[in-house]
Amino acid sequence: QTKKQITMAEIGGNIAGAYEDVRNDSTETTWGVFKYEGKNKIVLDKSGTGGLTELGANFADDERAFAFLRVTTGDEESKRAKFVLVSWCGESVGALSRAKMSVHKASVKEVCRDFAVEKHYTEQGELESQALIDEVTKAGGANYSANS
C-alpha cells in the first residue's frame, strides 16, 4: 500500500501573462489573483490597479488562492517597485486542501519567480498595508526616507 502522492498544480497560461503585466513598469496593473479551477488547476481570477486592500477583497474564508502584488517603496528621490508573492488560505478551508497548498505553491513559484517578500494570510484582519510596506522596505535595502 503506497501513500497517494500530492501532485503539482496545473498552472493556467494566463498566470504568466498576469505576472508579466504586474512586473511591467508601463502598465497600471499592480496585482493578479490566482484561484483554483477544480482541485488541481490554478488560473488567473482577476487583476487590478489598487493595493493590498483591494487585492484582499478578492479572498474568501472558504477558499485558497495565490496572488502577485507590486508595492512601490522609497521616496521622491528613489522610488522602487518590489514584488510580493501572497498565498491565502481562508479559515474554513479543510485540512487536506490546506496541506496541498504548499506543494501547489511550488508550481506557482515556477511562474512567479521574482519577489522580495512572501506572505501567507488566513484572515482579512491580517491584510495590513503599512505592515507589508514596512516589511518590503526592509527587504529592499537602502531606505533614504529615514534620514529626512
XYZ file of C-alpha atoms in Angstrom:
148
model
C 0.000 0.000 0.000
C 1.693 3.220 -1.138
C 0.644 6.634 0.029
C -1.032 8.803 -2.573
C 1.362 11.459 -3.815
C 0.158 15.079 -3.833
C 0.678 16.228 -7.399
C 1.913 19.587 -8.564
C -0.785 22.016 -9.618
C -1.558 22.684 -13.254
C -0.928 26.363 -13.932
C -3.199 28.168 -16.397
C -1.306 30.019 -19.120
C -2.986 33.278 -18.185
C -0.994 33.395 -14.908
C 2.281 34.037 -16.749
C 0.712 36.952 -18.625
C -0.668 38.466 -15.413
C 2.722 38.051 -13.688
C 4.458 39.913 -16.542
C 1.740 42.589 -16.500
C 2.246 43.263 -12.759
C 6.040 43.411 -13.247
C 5.807 45.756 -16.254
C 6.582 49.372 -15.262
C 4.487 50.736 -18.126
C 1.178 49.141 -17.084
C -1.182 50.252 -14.315
C -1.698 46.678 -13.083
C -0.442 46.176 -9.519
C -1.854 42.730 -8.683
C -3.193 39.471 -10.013
C -5.220 36.893 -8.053
C -4.905 33.222 -8.978
C -7.638 30.840 -7.837
C -8.427 27.178 -8.148
C -10.468 25.839 -11.036
C -11.308 22.387 -9.713
C -8.885 20.718 -7.298
C -5.546 20.996 -9.095
C -5.671 23.770 -11.684
C -4.797 27.352 -10.790
C -5.887 30.153 -13.127
C -6.000 33.948 -13.197
C -9.188 35.060 -11.463
C -8.778 38.823 -11.587
C -6.217 41.613 -11.754
C -6.348 45.223 -10.627
C -4.606 48.525 -10.019
C -5.105 49.113 -6.273
C -3.095 47.988 -3.280
C -3.275 45.202 -0.732
C -6.747 46.234 0.499
C -8.246 45.988 -2.993
C -6.422 42.707 -3.579
C -7.615 41.277 -0.254
C -11.254 41.951 -1.116
C -10.947 39.001 -3.536
C -10.214 36.471 -0.780
C -12.976 34.478 0.964
C -12.974 32.368 4.148
C -13.716 29.168 2.251
C -11.097 29.382 -0.495
C -7.434 29.022 -1.313
C -5.695 31.471 -3.613
C -2.358 32.932 -4.608
C -1.567 36.460 -5.714
C 1.297 38.533 -7.072
C 1.474 42.152 -5.871
C 3.564 45.204 -6.801
C 4.498 47.513 -3.916
C 6.232 50.829 -4.568
C 8.739 51.810 -1.883
C 11.181 54.656 -1.414
C 10.742 58.418 -1.552
C 10.742 61.131 -4.236
C 14.488 60.607 -4.739
C 14.315 56.876 -5.271
C 11.076 55.006 -5.965
C 11.409 51.259 -6.426
C 8.933 48.571 -7.357
C 9.140 45.473 -5.181
C 7.040 42.357 -5.537
C 5.214 40.149 -3.076
C 4.030 36.575 -3.543
C 0.865 36.099 -1.500
C -0.815 32.851 -0.518
C -4.283 32.868 1.023
C -5.980 30.008 2.822
C -9.265 31.001 4.446
C -10.078 29.643 7.881
C -12.935 27.461 6.555
C -10.679 25.511 4.159
C -10.367 21.792 5.020
C -7.148 20.194 6.253
C -6.365 18.227 3.067
C -6.873 21.248 0.788
C -4.751 23.300 3.173
C -1.958 20.690 3.047
C -1.922 20.609 -0.764
C -1.258 24.342 -0.897
C 2.434 24.038 -0.011
C 3.021 21.694 -2.949
C 0.907 23.869 -5.246
C 2.810 26.983 -4.158
C 5.922 25.425 -5.729
C 4.016 25.266 -9.028
C 3.043 28.946 -8.735
C 6.683 29.853 -7.980
C 7.753 28.285 -11.276
C 5.881 31.138 -12.975
C 6.082 33.927 -10.354
C 9.816 33.754 -9.756
C 10.948 37.224 -8.752
C 9.676 38.624 -5.458
C 11.221 40.323 -2.417
C 8.757 39.049 0.185
C 6.480 36.042 0.507
C 3.379 36.336 2.725
C 0.724 33.862 3.846
C -2.633 35.107 5.118
C -5.615 33.276 6.614
C -7.936 36.101 7.639
C -8.891 39.559 6.356
C -7.608 41.278 9.509
C -4.040 40.259 8.627
C -4.087 42.188 5.332
C -2.407 45.300 6.729
C -0.947 47.571 4.029
C 1.502 49.548 6.167
C 2.923 46.434 7.843
C 3.521 44.904 4.401
C 5.109 48.097 3.035
C 7.435 48.204 6.077
C 8.449 44.568 5.532
C 9.039 45.103 1.801
C 11.093 48.240 2.535
C 13.304 46.277 4.952
C 13.768 43.532 2.360
C 14.648 46.105 -0.298
C 17.903 47.523 1.040
C 18.563 51.278 1.330
C 15.858 53.383 2.955
C 16.654 57.071 2.493
C 13.347 58.346 3.887
C 14.636 57.638 7.439
C 17.228 60.429 7.051
C 14.830 63.281 6.336
